[in-house]
Amino acid sequence: MVIRDPRARGVYAISVAAELVGTGQQNLRLYDRKGLLEPWRTDGGTRRYSENDLVTLRRIAELLAQGLNLSGIRLVLALETENTALKDKLTRHPDRTGTQRHTQAATNPDTRHPQQT
């Protein structure tokens, strides 16, 4: 498997990742079990955390500090991921519906607004 985004490459061992984000290794294992993130694993099953995983772990810490439980955090992370994907989609594919309506109205007199007399 080729990873194109260097920030998605799992390079940090669990001890290093835990130290970098200021939490315990058991918390990282718990977040993995609860589905909050899914670190890359070596052939031997060792977790390797990426820069993207560290960003997610810091976001988890922020949400915990705001009083959310792990179930709530899972939902927030999923919604944030979905929101980002939708924004990316809009950036890549601008709204064609408005353009089509405008073009259609210009070429088809039946779709134009009636003129006031």
CSV table of C-alpha atoms in Angstrom, one decimal:
chain,number,residue,atom,x,y,z
A,1,MET,CA,0.0,0.0,0.0
A,2,VAL,CA,1.4,3.4,-1.0
A,3,ILE,CA,0.6,6.3,1.2
A,4,ARG,CA,0.7,9.6,-0.8
A,5,ASP,CA,0.1,12.0,2.1
A,6,PRO,CA,3.3,12.0,4.2
A,7,ARG,CA,1.2,13.1,7.2
A,8,ALA,CA,-0.8,9.9,7.0
A,9,ARG,CA,2.2,7.6,7.4
A,10,GLY,CA,2.4,5.9,10.7
A,11,VAL,CA,5.9,6.6,12.2
A,12,TYR,CA,5.4,7.1,15.9
A,13,ALA,CA,5.4,4.3,18.5
A,14,ILE,CA,2.6,4.5,21.0
A,15,SER,CA,4.9,5.7,23.8
A,16,VAL,CA,6.2,8.6,21.6
A,17,ALA,CA,2.7,9.5,20.4
A,18,ALA,CA,1.4,9.5,24.0
A,19,GLU,CA,4.2,11.8,25.1
A,20,LEU,CA,3.7,14.1,22.1
A,21,VAL,CA,0.0,14.7,22.9
A,22,GLY,CA,0.4,14.6,26.6
A,23,THR,CA,-1.7,11.6,27.5
A,24,GLY,CA,-1.2,8.0,28.6
A,25,GLN,CA,-0.6,5.0,26.4
A,26,GLN,CA,-3.7,3.3,27.8
A,27,ASN,CA,-5.8,6.2,26.6
A,28,LEU,CA,-4.5,5.7,23.1
A,29,ARG,CA,-5.3,2.0,23.3
A,30,LEU,CA,-8.8,2.9,24.6
A,31,TYR,CA,-9.4,5.4,21.8
A,32,ASP,CA,-8.4,2.7,19.2
A,33,ARG,CA,-10.8,0.2,20.8
A,34,LYS,CA,-13.6,2.8,20.8
A,35,GLY,CA,-13.0,3.6,17.2
A,36,LEU,CA,-12.0,7.2,17.7
A,37,LEU,CA,-8.9,6.6,15.5
A,38,GLU,CA,-7.3,3.7,13.7
A,39,PRO,CA,-3.5,3.8,13.8
A,40,TRP,CA,-1.5,2.0,11.2
A,41,ARG,CA,-0.2,-1.4,12.3
A,42,THR,CA,3.0,-3.2,11.5
A,43,ASP,CA,3.0,-6.8,10.4
A,44,GLY,CA,3.5,-7.7,14.0
A,45,GLY,CA,0.5,-5.7,15.1
A,46,THR,CA,2.4,-2.8,16.7
A,47,ARG,CA,0.5,0.5,16.5
A,48,ARG,CA,2.2,3.3,14.6
A,49,TYR,CA,0.7,6.8,14.8
A,50,SER,CA,0.9,9.4,12.0
A,51,GLU,CA,0.9,13.2,12.2
A,52,ASN,CA,-2.8,13.0,11.2
A,53,ASP,CA,-3.4,10.7,14.2
A,54,LEU,CA,-1.6,13.2,16.5
A,55,VAL,CA,-4.0,16.0,15.2
A,56,THR,CA,-7.0,13.7,16.0
A,57,LEU,CA,-5.6,12.9,19.5
A,58,ARG,CA,-5.2,16.6,20.2
A,59,ARG,CA,-8.8,17.2,19.1
A,60,ILE,CA,-9.9,14.3,21.4
A,61,ALA,CA,-8.2,16.0,24.3
A,62,GLU,CA,-9.9,19.3,23.5
A,63,LEU,CA,-13.3,17.7,23.4
A,64,LEU,CA,-12.7,15.8,26.6
A,65,ALA,CA,-11.7,19.1,28.3
A,66,GLN,CA,-15.1,20.5,27.1
A,67,GLY,CA,-16.9,17.7,28.9
A,68,LEU,CA,-17.8,15.3,26.1
A,69,ASN,CA,-17.7,11.6,26.6
A,70,LEU,CA,-16.1,9.2,24.2
A,71,SER,CA,-19.4,8.4,22.4
A,72,GLY,CA,-20.0,12.1,21.9
A,73,ILE,CA,-16.4,12.6,20.7
A,74,ARG,CA,-16.8,9.8,18.1
A,75,LEU,CA,-19.9,11.6,16.7
A,76,VAL,CA,-18.2,15.0,16.6
A,77,LEU,CA,-15.1,13.5,14.8
A,78,ALA,CA,-17.4,11.7,12.3
A,79,LEU,CA,-19.3,15.0,11.6
A,80,GLU,CA,-16.1,17.0,11.3
A,81,THR,CA,-14.8,14.4,8.8
A,82,GLU,CA,-18.0,14.5,6.8
A,83,ASN,CA,-18.0,18.3,6.9
A,84,THR,CA,-14.5,18.4,5.6
A,85,ALA,CA,-15.3,16.0,2.8
A,86,LEU,CA,-18.3,18.0,1.7
A,87,LYS,CA,-16.2,21.2,1.7
A,88,ASP,CA,-13.6,19.5,-0.4
A,89,LYS,CA,-16.2,18.2,-2.8
A,90,LEU,CA,-17.7,21.7,-3.2
A,91,THR,CA,-14.2,23.1,-3.8
A,92,ARG,CA,-13.5,20.5,-6.5
A,93,HIS,CA,-17.0,20.6,-8.1
A,94,PRO,CA,-18.6,24.0,-7.9
A,95,ASP,CA,-22.4,24.0,-7.8
A,96,ARG,CA,-23.4,23.2,-11.3
A,97,THR,CA,-27.1,23.3,-10.5
A,98,GLY,CA,-27.3,27.1,-10.5
A,99,THR,CA,-25.3,27.3,-13.7
A,100,GLN,CA,-27.6,24.7,-15.4
A,101,ARG,CA,-30.7,26.6,-14.3
A,102,HIS,CA,-29.3,29.9,-15.5
A,103,THR,CA,-28.2,28.4,-18.9
A,104,GLN,CA,-31.5,26.6,-19.3
A,105,ALA,CA,-33.5,29.8,-18.5
A,106,ALA,CA,-31.5,31.7,-21.1
A,107,THR,CA,-32.1,29.2,-23.8
A,108,ASN,CA,-35.7,28.1,-23.0
A,109,PRO,CA,-38.2,30.9,-22.9
A,110,ASP,CA,-40.7,28.7,-21.0
A,111,THR,CA,-38.5,28.7,-17.9
A,112,ARG,CA,-38.0,32.4,-17.8
A,113,HIS,CA,-39.9,34.5,-15.3
A,114,PRO,CA,-43.0,36.2,-16.9
A,115,GLN,CA,-42.5,39.8,-17.7
A,116,GLN,CA,-44.6,42.4,-16.1
A,117,THR,CA,-46.7,44.4,-18.5
